[in-house]
Amino acid sequence: MAQDQIIKLAILAVGGQGGGVLTNWIVDLAEQNGWVAQSTAVAGVAQRTGATIYYVEMAPQQEKRPIFSLAPSVGDVDILIAAELMEVGRAIQRGFVSPNRTCLIGSSHRLHAVSEKINPGDGRAEDQVIFDAAHKSAQSVLLHNYDRLAIQNGSYISASLFGALAASEALPFTPTQFEAILELSGRAAARSIAAFKAALKAEPLTAPELSEQTSTAAKAQGPQKLMAQWDALQQRIAQLPNECQDMALAGLKKSIEFQDVAYGEHYLTTLERFARKVPAKHPDILTELAKHLANAMAYDDLIRVADLKTRRQRLTRIESEVQLQSADGLKLTEYFHPRAEEICGLMPPKLGRWFEDSPKRFAWLDRRVNKGRRIRSNGFWGFSTLYLLGGLKWWRKHTLRDQIERDHCAAWLAEIERHLADHPDLALELIKCRRLIKGYSDTHHRSLSKFARIFEHLPLVANLPDAADWVRRWRDAALMDENGDALDGAIKTVEIALKGPPDA
Amino acid sequence: MAERSFAKEVEKLRLGNGDTFRGEGILAITKALLENGVGYVGGYQGAPISHLMDVFADAEDLLSELGVRFEASASEATAAAMLAASVHYPIRGAVSFKSTVGTNVASDALANLASGGVTGGALIIVGEDYGEGSSIMQERSHPFAQKSQIWLLDPRPNLPSIVDAVGHGFALSEASNTPVMLEVRIRACHVHGHFDTKDNVPPSFTVRDALENPKRKTDRIVLPPASYLHEKEKVEQRLPAAIDYIQEHKLNEHFGPDQGDIGIIMQGGMYNNVMRALQRMGLADLYGDSKVPLYVMNVTYPLVPDEVVDFCADKKAVLMVEEGHPACLEEAVAALLFKHKIKTDLSGKGVLPLAGELTGQVMLDGLRSFITTHAPHLVKDQDRAPNEPQLRPQPELDDTVPARPPGFCTGCPERPIFAATKLVEEELGPHHISSDIGCHLFSIMPPFEIGGTTMGYGLGPASSSALNAKGARRSISFVGDGGFWHNGLTSSIGNASFNNHDGVTVIVDNYYSAATGGQDILSSRANNKSRNTNNPIAKAVKGMGVKWVREIDNTYDVVKMRETLKEALTTDETGPKVIVASSECMLNRQRRERPLKAKAIAEGQTITQPKFGVDEDICTGDHACMRLSGCPSLTVKKLDDPLRDDPVAYIDQSCVGCGNCGEVADAAILCPSFYKAERIHNPGTAHKIWRTLSSSFMSWLQARRDRKSLRFEA
């Protein structure tokens, strides 16, 4: 049937990815090898970072001109190229991938949509869902991180996807014929061909790539005395239940980096105290506690920020990020905006409170400190300032902030302890609530208030058999928006369920 | 023009007899105009016809060789009014714009033009922005043609047909003294195809000839009593003349067998989709040989009654394939059949959906249903009872795949304006905010969600005009520089000034008509050799009598933006408050600067290349920065750290170093994670010495601290 002599190819891309370039190459490829081709695109605002679609049809050259369609149809696409993983999903959703005919080529990398990024928790879509759907929906599947292949070769994803198309053998053209098109593509031809060849050889992925977990077997360095203490601490970690040892080690490292070895020991002692109380059936409680206790103890104060900003590894990381060559120069600028709160936090508790308790005094201080400060962190003055600030660790335990954090942490641990024996599920959920606390200044304040709201309303549900479920739901709700509106709704739901509507 | 150069496309306009043009539909039209002796061209940019404007703007030399006048019109109304040159003079003129929005703006001039009629061929090329990818309200251009009596061509969507339609359009216009509208849908404008070219033809009568030999005829001017005569003339003379021309030149086409039980009538633009549906049902081959009689209306207004009646009379049932609402053609065909007492069953809307694009699947379903009902013998068993797997519901995908609406580009200078607005609203409470047309309309989307209405190009402040009350919270209106010059200066700013409106207007000036492809406008900063640019917006605003005007020449200064907006909302001064916020469109700036920078670096000049970054240990993963940005390069990344549940902020390699994230982190007091890293290519000796010294200094201090503490290697 004449139908069979036509190849239908759709490209789904995100505006700005160069879908038009790829489309033109495919048309050229067909036309230079005895086929006729037609392409269409919907240019316009979608090209401004939105999901966009290109469509190509081709047929062998004949006396008569074929009549091509201007848009892809559901269930009528032979080759589907998606330049991003969620666009693979969108293609399947829209019905452009059929199990009996479609060769699906997709890049497994992610360009996160705004909705995924603005979530205060983890709003990212699950890659595995797309991999599963791809393998269920297509006749053949080629998924790989084609974006990375392109970047590694100094090129753009259009070139590596062109390579993937050649690798799929879904078009009746040879890789040499593909390459010939790229050779005509101008100044960047060599790099395009390199990316093309890398994609041609690439082994398809069958599952999402996992970010490599760095081994928690920490290689420590330091003076002899500290190393001896470190060895002793490691011995103690080995006494903890197996399941939580990795996490405890990571937590220990974090608390030592935050302050010193003694602080690390304090962390470990607390953990050991809980290890004795956690019911044996619930080793995950200790793992989660190891995680969140470390985060709670290594709070974000000015000293920590300044310390991290002056580390050697940080400079190395930035240099590689901007691809600094040895002959280049580098200027680093930090965006600081301290407020009176942070300064009070650095003061001894009594002095800090003296300022905080009087709006007038507080405003006086705020006027002096509250402004944006650009700090040249690899210049003499800027670096010295941060270095000195980062060296204030010895002073930390005398600060107001430390007292606040210690009290907050102690109250949290006490609440967990209260439920540990009778209600281990609830204790676990309460531990996980620590995840809510994050950010600096107002964001930090808002996150603390969400955390506080859950603990304030805990008595409402604490005696219910499904208390843990409620707390989990509250926490999930709290992670949905910045101000905790969803959390308030979830709490209200419980209140109404227990007491009936307010006016009833 | 800034966004891209069309030098290569301009060369295609020079092709002659025996050559083959290869390219986009809209460029084919551009070439066809020159082949048909066009004397002047105008228009206003906008998808899908922007390229026509861009190519003509770059083809200055060729046009002057041919004696063709080209204008980048100030608006669609200007463009349509330009066709007045064809009223008394035998000059062929063409104008182009996006429809229906452009047609709305142009309709005053179009109606006047159509009333008096034309002598020279007058062609209005409308890019029908309808269906997937459209950025405007979903309406049809058809009723405009009907109400003003402008003939409407809707050719089959392939390059030879579209090119033919241009030639016939001019001739039809001249034969019937009526302007002609050529409708091309968005995909047809961007379709890649071929056609055999002819030599360009210089206009036989040029605008110069007209200026040297001025003419007037009172009976062509729209004023009683002539206007009453025009209406009669339209139906008594021009309509029959048009129908004669259409029939004589067979502008409408028949395909398939002469006879049959059923037939399909369609708009020309629907032809390829209908053919594909027939192919999929086995009722046509790839080359257009159909088993069903087809009547293709390449002219959708006026109808040719004889042709319609003849096609329908011997058939049991006919399907009218017509895209969009209202069903103008179906109703017209139904009226014809009724008047001629023809009993043929007419299907249309109902079999096909009442509204929306006739996509492949929709067309297939519609045709299958029509043919199964009226000619079951034509239908294969599998089409009568399709066994093919239906689109299975995939709930897990629906829950996973995020929506991806268009948004601000990486480094867009408009982003900080809306970040500042969001911060002001956090401080002063929510305000009534009106939006306009342009890239800045992306503010209505997350993460900003700013703006309640959009009423038309340049009408943002006008759409706030009712919302003014003494002492009440002020309204805020946005308008772009494109919209400002298009219509905003008078309809919005002049209106606010005249009526002492207290509202705040922010004019988003990115140096171009950016959303339509970066065309120059009056206030553009580029030195355009053939256009008058560099006219400050603030000067025009002050000229309209506005007293309170503030200019911000760096929108990335979020603090200044926020403070200025706050001042505008709280000042005691009465009358309109206008803030002109200017920074160059980053897309265009990168296109302009990137090659220059690369060249300078290669030549050994000192060039600073900024990039922003986030310290991942310091970022807590609350994403507050992204709720104030939405920049594609500011994204999330999952760390290897088992202690972290949530991904942290991360700035990828696409960062252009605009500074917005650092500025926002400062203005909103978010966090100290952001840093700017400036890589200095080919640094001078002083900097090299400085770097060596500061590096040793830092290393010395770092080593000192490392010696005393326990450090972990990653």
Tab-separated table of N, CA and C in Angstrom, chain A residues 59 267 303 408 489:
chain	number	residue	atom	x	y	z
A	59	ALA	N	8.976	10.538	1.814
A	59	ALA	CA	8.616	9.408	0.957
A	59	ALA	C	9.613	9.367	-0.194
A	267	TYR	N	27.281	14.286	69.277
A	267	TYR	CA	26.309	13.745	68.316
A	267	TYR	C	26.172	12.235	68.508
A	303	ILE	N	28.832	31.712	60.945
A	303	ILE	CA	30.167	31.122	61.095
A	303	ILE	C	30.322	29.959	60.104
A	408	HIS	N	15.887	24.027	71.028
A	408	HIS	CA	14.935	23.527	70.035
A	408	HIS	C	15.159	22.043	69.788
A	489	GLY	N	-4.730	23.581	56.180
A	489	GLY	CA	-5.905	22.853	55.695
A	489	GLY	C	-5.940	21.446	56.261
